[in-house]
Amino acid sequence: MQSARASAHVLREVGSVKALVLVASLSLCMLPLLRGLGSITSRALSMASEVYAPGTHSAAFITCPNQTVALELARGIVQRKLAACVNIVPAIKSVYEWQGKIEEDDEVLLMIKTRSSKVPSLAEFVRSNHPYEVAEVISLPIEQGNPPYLKWIGDVVPEENTSTSSSS
Ligand SMILES: *[C@@H]1O[C@H](CO)[C@@H](O)[C@H](O)[C@H]1NC(C)=O
Protein backbone atom coordinates (compact mmCIF):
# COMPACT_ATOMS: atom_id res chain seq x y z
CA MET A 1 0.00 0.00 0.00
CA GLN A 2 2.81 2.32 0.94
CA SER A 3 4.46 1.97 -2.47
CA ALA A 4 1.15 2.38 -4.27
CA ARG A 5 0.50 5.63 -2.47
CA ALA A 6 4.02 6.76 -3.18
CA SER A 7 3.77 6.06 -6.89
CA ALA A 8 0.36 7.71 -6.99
CA HIS A 9 1.89 10.75 -5.38
CA VAL A 10 4.64 10.83 -7.99
CA LEU A 11 2.09 10.52 -10.79
CA ARG A 12 0.19 13.45 -9.36
CA GLU A 13 3.41 15.41 -9.05
CA VAL A 14 4.20 14.99 -12.74
CA GLY A 15 0.74 16.24 -13.54
CA SER A 16 -1.05 13.01 -14.54
CA VAL A 17 -4.81 12.88 -14.43
CA LYS A 18 -6.66 11.89 -11.27
CA ALA A 19 -7.99 8.78 -13.00
CA LEU A 20 -4.50 7.39 -13.28
CA VAL A 21 -3.97 7.85 -9.54
CA LEU A 22 -7.18 5.98 -8.89
CA VAL A 23 -6.27 3.15 -11.25
CA ALA A 24 -2.80 2.82 -9.67
CA SER A 25 -4.15 2.37 -6.16
CA LEU A 26 -7.12 0.25 -7.25
CA SER A 27 -5.00 -2.18 -9.22
CA LEU A 28 -2.81 -2.92 -6.21
CA CYS A 29 -5.46 -3.10 -3.51
CA MET A 30 -8.26 -4.75 -5.45
CA LEU A 31 -6.59 -7.09 -7.88
CA PRO A 32 -8.85 -10.08 -7.13
CA LEU A 33 -11.97 -7.96 -7.56
CA LEU A 34 -10.68 -6.55 -10.85
CA ARG A 35 -10.06 -10.08 -12.10
CA GLY A 36 -13.68 -10.87 -11.31
CA LEU A 37 -14.87 -7.77 -13.12
CA GLY A 38 -12.77 -8.78 -16.10
CA SER A 39 -14.52 -12.11 -16.46
CA ILE A 40 -17.93 -10.43 -16.08
CA THR A 41 -16.96 -7.99 -18.82
CA SER A 42 -15.89 -10.73 -21.22
CA ARG A 43 -19.08 -12.66 -20.50
CA ALA A 44 -21.11 -9.52 -21.22
CA LEU A 45 -19.23 -9.05 -24.48
CA SER A 46 -19.82 -12.64 -25.58
CA MET A 47 -23.56 -12.20 -24.87
CA ALA A 48 -23.67 -8.94 -26.84
CA SER A 49 -24.15 -10.82 -30.12
CA GLU A 50 -27.37 -12.34 -28.73
CA VAL A 51 -28.84 -9.06 -27.48
CA TYR A 52 -32.47 -8.55 -28.53
CA ALA A 53 -32.97 -5.93 -31.23
CA PRO A 54 -36.09 -3.86 -30.34
CA GLY A 55 -38.95 -4.55 -32.74
CA THR A 56 -37.75 -8.00 -33.81
CA HIS A 57 -40.86 -9.48 -32.20
CA SER A 58 -44.37 -8.09 -31.90
CA ALA A 59 -47.50 -8.39 -29.80
CA ALA A 60 -50.60 -8.73 -31.97
CA PHE A 61 -54.24 -8.38 -30.97
CA ILE A 62 -57.26 -10.03 -32.53
CA THR A 63 -60.86 -9.78 -31.34
CA CYS A 64 -63.19 -12.79 -31.65
CA PRO A 65 -66.94 -13.19 -31.20
CA ASN A 66 -66.67 -16.00 -28.64
CA GLN A 67 -64.48 -18.56 -26.89
CA THR A 68 -65.04 -21.25 -29.54
CA VAL A 69 -63.80 -19.08 -32.38
CA ALA A 70 -60.95 -17.75 -30.20
CA LEU A 71 -59.69 -21.22 -29.26
CA GLU A 72 -59.90 -22.49 -32.82
CA LEU A 73 -57.98 -19.51 -34.16
CA ALA A 74 -55.39 -19.72 -31.37
CA ARG A 75 -54.73 -23.40 -32.09
CA GLY A 76 -54.48 -22.81 -35.84
CA ILE A 77 -52.05 -19.92 -35.29
CA VAL A 78 -49.72 -21.88 -32.97
CA GLN A 79 -49.90 -25.10 -35.00
CA ARG A 80 -48.83 -23.21 -38.14
CA LYS A 81 -46.00 -21.52 -36.19
CA LEU A 82 -47.48 -18.13 -36.96
CA ALA A 83 -46.89 -17.29 -33.29
CA ALA A 84 -45.09 -18.68 -30.27
CA CYS A 85 -47.92 -17.96 -27.85
CA VAL A 86 -51.55 -16.89 -27.89
CA ASN A 87 -53.29 -15.74 -24.69
CA ILE A 88 -57.07 -15.91 -24.74
CA VAL A 89 -58.50 -13.04 -22.72
CA PRO A 90 -62.16 -13.83 -21.97
CA ALA A 91 -65.15 -11.57 -21.51
CA ILE A 92 -64.08 -8.26 -22.98
CA LYS A 93 -66.67 -5.66 -23.93
CA SER A 94 -66.17 -3.80 -27.18
CA VAL A 95 -67.86 -0.53 -28.11
CA TYR A 96 -67.43 0.51 -31.73
CA GLU A 97 -69.13 2.11 -34.70
CA TRP A 98 -70.17 -0.20 -37.54
CA GLN A 99 -72.11 1.01 -40.60
CA GLY A 100 -73.17 4.20 -38.85
CA LYS A 101 -74.43 2.49 -35.70
CA ILE A 102 -72.82 2.24 -32.26
CA GLU A 103 -72.46 -1.43 -31.31
CA GLU A 104 -71.71 -2.98 -27.93
CA ASP A 105 -70.55 -6.58 -28.10
CA ASP A 106 -69.19 -9.21 -25.77
CA GLU A 107 -65.96 -10.45 -27.31
CA VAL A 108 -62.82 -12.45 -26.57
CA LEU A 109 -59.33 -11.03 -27.14
CA LEU A 110 -56.34 -12.90 -28.49
CA MET A 111 -52.98 -11.56 -27.35
CA ILE A 112 -50.29 -12.97 -29.61
CA LYS A 113 -46.50 -13.02 -29.37
CA THR A 114 -44.63 -13.59 -32.62
CA ARG A 115 -41.84 -12.43 -34.89
CA SER A 116 -42.65 -9.08 -36.50
CA SER A 117 -41.88 -10.62 -39.90
CA LYS A 118 -44.75 -13.10 -39.34
CA VAL A 119 -47.48 -10.48 -38.83
CA PRO A 120 -48.51 -10.27 -42.52
CA SER A 121 -48.91 -14.09 -42.70
CA LEU A 122 -50.77 -14.01 -39.40
CA ALA A 123 -53.16 -11.36 -40.74
CA GLU A 124 -53.70 -13.39 -43.90
CA PHE A 125 -54.49 -16.52 -41.89
CA VAL A 126 -56.97 -14.57 -39.76
CA ARG A 127 -58.65 -13.00 -42.80
CA SER A 128 -59.38 -16.42 -44.26
CA ASN A 129 -60.39 -18.10 -40.97
CA HIS A 130 -62.28 -15.42 -39.02
CA PRO A 131 -66.07 -15.03 -39.14
CA TYR A 132 -65.93 -11.21 -39.17
CA GLU A 133 -66.08 -9.35 -42.47
CA VAL A 134 -63.37 -6.99 -41.19
CA ALA A 135 -61.41 -8.81 -38.48
CA GLU A 136 -59.26 -6.74 -36.16
CA VAL A 137 -55.59 -7.66 -36.47
CA ILE A 138 -53.19 -5.06 -35.14
CA SER A 139 -49.64 -5.38 -33.88
CA LEU A 140 -47.16 -3.42 -31.81
CA PRO A 141 -43.40 -3.95 -31.80
CA ILE A 142 -41.96 -5.42 -28.60
CA GLU A 143 -39.35 -2.96 -27.36
CA GLN A 144 -37.73 -5.02 -24.61
CA GLY A 145 -38.46 -7.90 -22.27
CA ASN A 146 -37.04 -10.89 -20.47
CA PRO A 147 -34.18 -11.98 -22.82
CA PRO A 148 -34.80 -15.76 -22.46
CA TYR A 149 -38.50 -15.23 -23.24
CA LEU A 150 -37.72 -13.09 -26.29
CA LYS A 151 -35.22 -15.69 -27.46
CA TRP A 152 -37.88 -18.40 -27.02
CA ILE A 153 -40.27 -16.56 -29.38
CA GLY A 154 -37.53 -16.55 -32.03
CA ASP A 155 -36.75 -20.23 -31.43
CA VAL A 156 -40.40 -21.30 -31.87
CA VAL A 157 -41.36 -19.04 -34.77
CA PRO A 158 -39.21 -19.50 -37.87
CA GLU A 159 -37.97 -16.46 -39.76
CA GLU A 160 -40.47 -15.53 -42.48
CA ASN A 161 -39.07 -16.72 -45.77
CA THR A 162 -39.29 -13.76 -48.13
CA SER A 163 -37.28 -15.38 -50.92
CA THR A 164 -39.30 -16.21 -54.06
CA SER A 165 -36.82 -18.78 -55.36
CA SER A 166 -37.48 -21.35 -52.62
CA SER A 167 -39.79 -24.35 -52.96
CA SER A 168 -43.60 -24.06 -53.22
C1 LIG B 1 -69.32 -18.31 -32.02
O1 LIG B 1 -69.29 -17.44 -33.11
C2 LIG B 1 -69.48 -18.06 -34.37
C3 LIG B 1 -69.25 -17.03 -35.44
O2 LIG B 1 -69.97 -15.85 -35.18
C4 LIG B 1 -70.85 -18.69 -34.40
O3 LIG B 1 -71.04 -19.34 -35.65
C5 LIG B 1 -70.98 -19.69 -33.27
O4 LIG B 1 -72.30 -20.18 -33.23
C6 LIG B 1 -70.65 -19.03 -31.95
N1 LIG B 1 -70.60 -20.05 -30.94
C7 LIG B 1 -71.14 -19.89 -29.73
C8 LIG B 1 -70.98 -21.03 -28.78
O5 LIG B 1 -71.71 -18.86 -29.42
GROMACS .gro file of C-alpha atoms in nm, residues 72-143:
model
   72
   72GLU     CA    1  -5.990  -2.249  -3.282
   73LEU     CA    2  -5.798  -1.951  -3.416
   74ALA     CA    3  -5.539  -1.972  -3.137
   75ARG     CA    4  -5.473  -2.340  -3.209
   76GLY     CA    5  -5.448  -2.281  -3.584
   77ILE     CA    6  -5.205  -1.992  -3.529
   78VAL     CA    7  -4.972  -2.188  -3.297
   79GLN     CA    8  -4.990  -2.510  -3.500
   80ARG     CA    9  -4.883  -2.321  -3.814
   81LYS     CA   10  -4.600  -2.152  -3.619
   82LEU     CA   11  -4.748  -1.813  -3.696
   83ALA     CA   12  -4.689  -1.729  -3.329
   84ALA     CA   13  -4.509  -1.868  -3.027
   85CYS     CA   14  -4.792  -1.796  -2.785
   86VAL     CA   15  -5.155  -1.689  -2.789
   87ASN     CA   16  -5.329  -1.574  -2.469
   88ILE     CA   17  -5.707  -1.591  -2.474
   89VAL     CA   18  -5.850  -1.304  -2.272
   90PRO     CA   19  -6.216  -1.383  -2.197
   91ALA     CA   20  -6.515  -1.157  -2.151
   92ILE     CA   21  -6.408  -0.826  -2.298
   93LYS     CA   22  -6.667  -0.566  -2.393
   94SER     CA   23  -6.617  -0.380  -2.718
   95VAL     CA   24  -6.786  -0.053  -2.811
   96TYR     CA   25  -6.743   0.051  -3.173
   97GLU     CA   26  -6.913   0.211  -3.470
   98TRP     CA   27  -7.017  -0.020  -3.754
   99GLN     CA   28  -7.211   0.101  -4.060
  100GLY     CA   29  -7.317   0.420  -3.885
  101LYS     CA   30  -7.443   0.249  -3.570
  102ILE     CA   31  -7.282   0.224  -3.226
  103GLU     CA   32  -7.246  -0.143  -3.131
  104GLU     CA   33  -7.171  -0.298  -2.793
  105ASP     CA   34  -7.055  -0.658  -2.810
  106ASP     CA   35  -6.919  -0.921  -2.577
  107GLU     CA   36  -6.596  -1.045  -2.731
  108VAL     CA   37  -6.282  -1.245  -2.657
  109LEU     CA   38  -5.933  -1.103  -2.714
  110LEU     CA   39  -5.634  -1.290  -2.849
  111MET     CA   40  -5.298  -1.156  -2.735
  112ILE     CA   41  -5.029  -1.297  -2.961
  113LYS     CA   42  -4.650  -1.302  -2.937
  114THR     CA   43  -4.463  -1.359  -3.262
  115ARG     CA   44  -4.184  -1.243  -3.489
  116SER     CA   45  -4.265  -0.908  -3.650
  117SER     CA   46  -4.188  -1.062  -3.990
  118LYS     CA   47  -4.475  -1.310  -3.934
  119VAL     CA   48  -4.748  -1.048  -3.883
  120PRO     CA   49  -4.851  -1.027  -4.252
  121SER     CA   50  -4.891  -1.409  -4.270
  122LEU     CA   51  -5.077  -1.401  -3.940
  123ALA     CA   52  -5.316  -1.136  -4.074
  124GLU     CA   53  -5.370  -1.339  -4.390
  125PHE     CA   54  -5.449  -1.652  -4.189
  126VAL     CA   55  -5.697  -1.457  -3.976
  127ARG     CA   56  -5.865  -1.300  -4.280
  128SER     CA   57  -5.938  -1.642  -4.426
  129ASN     CA   58  -6.039  -1.810  -4.097
  130HIS     CA   59  -6.228  -1.542  -3.902
  131PRO     CA   60  -6.607  -1.503  -3.914
  132TYR     CA   61  -6.593  -1.121  -3.917
  133GLU     CA   62  -6.608  -0.935  -4.247
  134VAL     CA   63  -6.337  -0.699  -4.119
  135ALA     CA   64  -6.141  -0.881  -3.848
  136GLU     CA   65  -5.926  -0.674  -3.616
  137VAL     CA   66  -5.559  -0.766  -3.647
  138ILE     CA   67  -5.319  -0.506  -3.514
  139SER     CA   68  -4.964  -0.538  -3.388
  140LEU     CA   69  -4.716  -0.342  -3.181
  141PRO     CA   70  -4.340  -0.395  -3.180
  142ILE     CA   71  -4.196  -0.542  -2.860
  143GLU     CA   72  -3.935  -0.296  -2.736
   0.00000   0.00000   0.00000
